[in-house]
XYZ file of C-alpha atoms in Angstrom:
458
model
C 110.235 109.832 84.820
C 109.119 109.695 88.427
C 106.796 112.692 88.482
C 106.344 113.650 92.127
C 106.777 110.331 93.810
C 107.561 110.804 97.487
C 109.153 107.381 97.964
C 112.608 108.991 97.932
C 111.590 112.143 99.862
C 110.898 111.897 103.587
C 109.965 115.441 104.654
C 107.333 116.198 102.007
C 104.319 116.107 104.346
C 103.780 118.268 107.451
C 101.276 117.791 110.275
C 99.718 119.410 113.328
C 98.367 122.822 114.274
C 101.390 125.117 114.711
C 103.698 122.216 113.766
C 102.481 122.277 110.169
C 103.967 125.778 109.806
C 107.390 124.729 111.149
C 108.378 122.566 108.126
C 109.470 119.563 110.248
C 111.778 121.757 112.356
C 110.048 120.820 115.606
C 111.459 117.476 116.790
C 112.594 119.105 120.008
C 109.728 121.489 120.699
C 106.544 120.059 119.191
C 103.658 120.973 121.498
C 100.583 119.594 119.737
C 99.270 116.165 118.776
C 101.616 116.007 115.786
C 104.111 114.742 118.388
C 102.837 111.232 117.617
C 104.752 111.613 114.324
C 107.550 114.073 115.109
C 108.513 112.893 118.605
C 106.220 110.602 120.626
C 108.239 111.421 123.730
C 106.710 114.917 123.724
C 103.213 113.481 124.218
C 104.111 112.849 127.855
C 104.766 116.575 128.414
C 101.454 117.770 126.963
C 99.127 118.429 129.891
C 95.864 118.836 128.020
C 93.880 116.224 126.126
C 92.621 117.321 122.735
C 91.102 116.331 119.425
C 93.072 117.561 116.408
C 91.940 117.777 112.796
C 94.641 118.876 110.364
C 93.547 119.418 106.780
C 94.974 121.237 103.793
C 91.966 123.151 102.508
C 93.332 123.045 98.971
C 96.526 122.303 97.096
C 97.599 123.884 93.825
C 100.296 121.839 92.112
C 101.823 122.405 88.691
C 103.681 120.062 86.371
C 105.600 121.627 83.479
C 107.348 119.582 80.786
C 109.858 121.035 78.345
C 111.150 119.311 75.191
C 108.947 116.280 75.784
C 108.658 115.417 72.090
C 111.990 116.850 70.954
C 110.682 120.142 69.599
C 111.438 122.427 72.573
C 107.767 122.831 73.355
C 106.431 123.408 76.842
C 103.377 121.717 78.294
C 102.002 122.262 81.771
C 99.137 121.128 83.950
C 97.782 122.710 87.106
C 95.402 120.947 89.468
C 93.561 121.995 92.605
C 92.611 119.301 95.103
C 91.549 118.943 98.722
C 94.092 117.057 100.807
C 93.127 115.777 104.277
C 96.260 114.815 106.154
C 95.927 114.246 109.929
C 93.401 113.449 112.640
C 94.305 112.536 116.201
C 93.203 112.374 119.819
C 95.175 111.968 123.047
C 94.003 110.751 126.460
C 95.378 111.080 130.013
C 93.829 108.379 132.218
C 93.595 109.727 135.772
C 94.214 106.251 137.148
C 97.567 105.971 135.312
C 99.629 108.908 136.525
C 102.364 109.929 134.091
C 100.991 107.821 131.241
C 99.436 109.243 128.070
C 97.934 107.571 125.022
C 97.202 108.930 121.561
C 95.601 107.597 118.401
C 95.998 109.120 114.955
C 95.588 108.677 111.224
C 97.901 110.566 108.898
C 98.472 110.780 105.147
C 102.138 109.889 104.644
C 102.128 110.040 100.830
C 99.530 111.561 98.541
C 100.202 111.805 94.799
C 97.524 111.681 92.099
C 98.713 112.628 88.616
C 97.207 111.958 85.197
C 99.170 113.893 82.570
C 98.227 113.623 78.896
C 100.293 115.134 76.043
C 99.153 115.224 72.396
C 101.073 116.495 69.396
C 100.893 116.450 65.602
C 103.679 117.281 63.173
C 104.592 116.782 59.509
C 107.855 114.933 58.992
C 109.687 112.571 56.648
C 108.608 109.388 58.383
C 108.817 106.529 55.833
C 111.451 106.272 53.100
C 109.129 104.241 50.842
C 106.352 106.844 50.909
C 106.502 110.088 48.874
C 106.475 113.411 50.689
C 106.060 114.035 54.379
C 103.749 112.106 56.673
C 101.521 113.354 59.468
C 102.818 111.993 62.771
C 100.372 112.013 65.661
C 101.601 111.221 69.165
C 99.819 110.782 72.465
C 101.819 110.341 75.678
C 100.075 109.660 78.960
C 101.620 109.299 82.420
C 99.500 108.158 85.340
C 100.707 107.901 88.892
C 98.768 107.323 92.075
C 100.535 106.949 95.418
C 98.489 106.814 98.615
C 99.949 105.860 101.979
C 98.201 106.120 105.324
C 99.590 105.445 108.787
C 97.211 104.234 111.495
C 99.066 104.878 114.734
C 98.833 104.283 118.471
C 101.181 106.127 120.845
C 102.156 105.516 124.449
C 104.200 108.022 126.433
C 105.372 108.229 130.012
C 106.595 111.343 131.796
C 109.176 110.681 134.516
C 108.735 114.322 135.525
C 107.721 117.619 133.955
C 111.224 117.723 132.411
C 111.683 114.251 130.896
C 109.414 111.907 128.952
C 109.703 108.909 126.633
C 107.246 107.519 124.107
C 106.755 105.103 121.233
C 104.385 105.206 118.273
C 103.360 101.966 116.575
C 102.104 102.494 113.040
C 100.344 100.230 110.589
C 101.130 101.537 107.111
C 98.910 100.974 104.100
C 100.507 101.800 100.740
C 98.841 101.815 97.319
C 100.775 102.536 94.118
C 99.437 102.649 90.565
C 101.799 103.726 87.775
C 101.387 103.437 84.023
C 102.829 104.808 80.785
C 100.922 104.905 77.497
C 102.581 105.832 74.183
C 100.481 105.990 71.015
C 101.949 106.931 67.619
C 100.238 107.097 64.245
C 101.767 107.877 60.854
C 99.450 108.952 58.011
C 100.857 109.026 54.454
C 99.769 111.435 51.745
C 97.810 108.533 50.233
C 95.836 108.239 53.505
C 97.490 104.987 54.523
C 97.951 104.585 58.288
C 100.580 102.911 60.497
C 99.917 102.702 64.241
C 101.943 101.862 67.326
C 100.687 101.463 70.899
C 102.688 100.773 74.055
C 101.104 100.503 77.490
C 102.889 99.236 80.608
C 101.805 99.596 84.208
C 101.939 98.103 87.664
C 100.009 98.291 90.913
C 101.218 97.627 94.445
C 99.469 97.231 97.755
C 101.615 96.895 100.860
C 100.932 96.609 104.572
C 103.761 97.159 107.031
C 104.534 97.840 110.667
C 107.054 100.349 111.983
C 107.863 102.015 115.267
C 109.061 105.488 116.252
C 110.756 105.905 119.623
C 111.244 109.324 121.132
C 112.685 111.009 124.196
C 111.955 114.608 125.102
C 113.472 116.840 127.736
C 113.408 120.357 129.139
C 116.328 122.134 130.808
C 116.944 125.680 131.953
C 118.025 126.824 128.476
C 116.074 124.922 125.825
C 113.825 121.973 125.029
C 115.279 119.002 123.186
C 114.234 115.746 121.577
C 115.744 112.633 119.975
C 113.890 110.064 117.845
C 114.578 106.710 116.203
C 112.317 105.334 113.455
C 112.696 101.637 112.683
C 112.740 100.117 109.201
C 109.341 98.765 108.212
C 108.328 95.177 108.778
C 106.577 93.872 105.640
C 103.275 92.345 106.714
C 101.410 91.648 103.468
C 100.426 92.893 100.054
C 100.646 91.969 96.385
C 101.358 93.378 92.945
C 99.708 93.569 89.503
C 101.531 93.861 86.161
C 100.067 94.883 82.772
C 101.757 94.986 79.375
C 100.498 95.833 75.888
C 102.488 96.480 72.704
C 100.898 96.632 69.239
C 102.163 97.707 65.811
C 100.194 97.716 62.598
C 102.256 98.717 59.552
C 101.641 99.513 55.875
C 102.429 96.944 53.183
C 105.223 98.130 50.955
C 105.971 101.116 53.181
C 107.031 99.889 56.627
C 109.580 97.115 57.071
C 108.887 96.146 60.698
C 106.470 93.193 61.052
C 103.074 93.666 62.655
C 103.174 93.052 66.397
C 100.732 92.062 69.117
C 101.842 91.422 72.694
C 99.736 91.528 75.852
C 100.016 90.228 79.417
C 98.193 90.628 82.729
C 99.493 89.162 85.991
C 98.047 89.385 89.494
C 98.995 88.338 93.037
C 102.701 88.967 92.463
C 104.917 88.905 95.542
C 106.279 92.263 96.680
C 108.858 93.454 99.189
C 108.605 97.146 100.100
C 111.262 98.572 102.430
C 111.716 101.754 104.448
C 114.971 102.947 106.059
C 116.141 103.437 109.627
C 116.010 107.114 110.645
C 117.455 109.098 113.568
C 116.329 112.642 114.330
C 117.170 115.359 116.849
C 116.010 118.877 117.547
C 116.062 121.764 119.996
C 113.760 124.678 120.711
C 115.147 127.949 122.146
C 112.963 130.549 123.849
C 113.765 134.093 122.744
C 111.663 136.198 125.040
C 108.175 134.869 124.477
C 109.038 133.762 120.943
C 110.748 130.521 120.026
C 113.369 129.285 117.531
C 113.235 125.650 116.361
C 116.084 123.655 114.783
C 115.867 120.011 113.698
C 117.720 117.434 111.638
C 116.997 113.856 110.634
C 119.297 111.245 109.101
C 117.929 108.413 106.958
C 119.973 105.303 106.357
C 120.507 103.905 102.870
C 118.460 101.024 101.463
C 120.663 98.644 99.420
C 119.407 97.650 95.989
C 116.664 95.023 96.172
C 113.853 93.563 94.059
C 110.528 95.100 94.977
C 108.444 93.094 92.472
C 109.216 90.691 89.621
C 106.754 89.702 86.919
C 106.784 86.267 85.336
C 108.385 86.128 81.889
C 105.810 86.181 79.095
C 105.915 85.526 75.344
C 104.838 87.907 72.570
C 101.803 86.415 70.817
C 103.173 87.305 67.371
C 106.939 87.798 67.625
C 107.664 84.942 70.031
C 110.075 87.141 72.029
C 110.403 86.629 75.779
C 109.521 89.752 77.749
C 110.503 90.284 81.380
C 109.959 93.016 83.942
C 111.595 93.578 87.325
C 110.841 96.506 89.625
C 113.791 97.399 91.854
C 114.531 100.077 94.405
C 117.645 101.564 95.964
C 117.899 104.589 98.261
C 120.971 106.457 99.428
C 121.528 107.990 102.841
C 120.332 111.584 103.272
C 120.120 114.139 106.082
C 117.477 116.862 106.174
C 117.517 120.074 108.195
C 114.822 122.531 109.183
C 114.607 125.904 110.905
C 111.465 127.648 112.081
C 110.503 130.677 114.137
C 107.398 131.061 116.285
C 106.919 134.799 116.821
C 104.820 135.812 119.833
C 102.271 138.582 119.194
C 99.990 138.264 122.203
C 98.731 135.437 124.442
C 96.262 134.324 121.755
C 98.191 134.973 118.550
C 101.529 133.809 117.110
C 102.997 133.961 113.625
C 105.296 131.393 112.027
C 107.927 131.278 109.329
C 110.090 128.280 108.424
C 112.040 126.399 105.781
C 113.493 122.922 105.440
C 115.362 120.730 103.014
C 113.892 117.571 101.517
C 116.785 115.910 99.728
C 116.117 113.042 97.365
C 117.368 109.639 98.493
C 117.139 108.270 94.953
C 120.426 106.985 93.550
C 121.850 108.400 90.328
C 122.039 105.052 88.484
C 118.311 104.626 87.972
C 116.206 103.352 85.075
C 112.982 105.297 84.707
C 109.740 103.417 84.186
C 109.024 105.276 80.919
C 112.344 104.163 79.421
C 110.625 100.855 78.640
C 113.471 98.660 79.833
C 113.158 95.131 81.308
C 114.118 96.646 84.657
C 112.762 99.848 86.192
C 113.361 101.717 89.437
C 110.364 102.461 91.636
C 111.732 105.725 93.109
C 113.171 107.934 90.387
C 112.656 111.621 91.219
C 116.184 112.778 91.995
C 115.437 116.499 92.385
C 115.883 118.025 95.828
C 112.893 119.805 97.337
C 112.904 122.889 99.536
C 109.914 123.710 101.737
C 108.812 127.158 102.917
C 105.896 127.945 105.219
C 104.283 130.908 106.914
C 101.040 131.544 108.768
C 99.340 132.342 112.047
C 98.001 130.368 114.990
C 95.392 131.789 117.337
C 93.058 130.687 120.107
C 89.331 130.988 119.591
C 87.228 129.263 122.209
C 86.673 126.433 122.089
C 89.419 125.706 119.491
C 93.027 126.545 118.625
C 93.149 127.429 114.904
C 96.009 127.595 112.402
C 95.955 129.249 108.975
C 98.870 129.440 106.572
C 100.571 128.608 103.292
C 103.377 126.247 102.325
C 105.444 126.105 99.127
C 107.524 123.256 97.690
C 109.367 122.996 94.366
C 111.904 120.942 92.393
C 113.226 120.342 88.864
C 114.738 117.339 87.093
C 115.994 116.299 83.645
C 114.993 112.879 82.316
C 115.351 110.807 79.147
C 112.548 111.451 76.686
C 110.275 108.413 76.539
C 109.840 108.724 72.780
C 111.081 110.705 69.822
C 110.220 110.909 66.129
C 110.609 107.490 64.444
C 113.830 106.902 62.546
C 115.024 104.338 59.993
C 111.471 103.063 59.402
C 111.137 101.907 63.015
C 107.813 102.490 64.710
C 109.329 103.930 67.847
C 112.745 104.720 69.268
C 113.957 105.794 72.675
C 116.647 108.439 72.410
C 119.277 109.828 74.720
C 118.063 113.416 74.491
C 116.665 114.997 77.636
C 113.419 116.635 78.608
C 112.800 118.656 81.769
C 110.157 118.268 84.448
C 109.473 121.205 86.759
C 107.116 120.639 89.716
C 105.929 123.012 92.396
C 103.142 122.971 94.963
C 101.335 125.589 97.049
C 99.137 124.488 99.923
C 96.683 126.526 101.934
C 96.520 124.874 105.344
C 93.832 124.916 107.973
C 93.990 123.074 111.289
C 92.098 123.155 114.534
C 92.458 121.457 117.896
C 89.691 121.236 120.470
C 91.097 120.753 123.993
C 89.101 118.684 126.442
C 90.597 120.656 129.326
C 92.397 123.985 129.215
C 95.740 124.279 130.902
C 99.394 124.997 130.521
C 100.923 122.696 127.899
C 104.034 122.383 130.005
C 106.426 123.637 127.342
C 106.404 127.383 127.815
C 104.843 128.156 124.411
C 101.474 129.413 123.312
């Protein structure tokens, strides 16, 4: 189970003022400070300096599980959170004609999930105990993924029709994932057997990566091409936690009592990002504008992201190992967006884009409790939709709108009802995870100097 991890999805976040409503379809025609991310070459064609704050006022996301415990039940959780995502400023030194600089902070990944599922049922649990037993189960999945990019951009305009630029980004990634499974079996004589399983890991990674862009304007359309380098691992470490306990009932359960625990810190990690190449064009249709973009992401061959040291069960004497791996396939995403001119101060937007999963099919989910697990496991494809308005109110340009994203995936149930007097078994039956997200977006940019942006829009 990967919940909503964005490791294998590259177009999940959107930035900027009007850019945030174009669903990443604006590589060729981005005309706000989000160009530091979409195409740094466009920075050189923006003729006004500005401060931009891009924030999602609130996000409503829903997780729905079906058949999680094997009884065709449905459980869901909805959460509402504030999600800041982008702040930036660009400068045009008068003494450096043609040169522009920009500085920004953006939220590249933002996932915070704590899902708890409880259930009780009467079932024939132990052969050596008369009647049915009361089986209580508690399943908890926690996942925190936070990644920020701290970026500096340089751009140079050869003319008002051609510009190049490069963004250097320091990435800071934090990951915290854990699975807790608690089972208790109560006999009709009030005798109790208990099982607890808790495994988790934490990662912190610092990396460097660069995005190169070129932007141009001709008599028909605007265009842009970008190249994003793989990341250069700079530092970071990992933490691994493991706990497995079983306390049985004499004369009823046959499995021996078990106690195993381990905690390891300062583990070496190796987090990798792929090479990406993007391209886009922007067509004027009267005073409106149509945007088309695509971006190809290279594959990442299978590699070891983190490996824990082998440890020994305190009671059973078994050797327990854990290796976290990752592997990403090549994907290409596409986006289309329309900027519809209403008047000189008001435009509306509508857009959609794909967000295909780069996660390979041969994965081992973390909740499957195997010696090896895959870091990126959400194989569902996302589709993004956005709509809203952008208008000028002195002294700021303001954007209001909504975005929607959704996806669904089947996964192996992490636990099922115990069988053959075993405390816990992992079956091959499937459960379903359905995730969707609605964001209300609000952005504003405060120009330092009013003027034509040089791109024929707004």
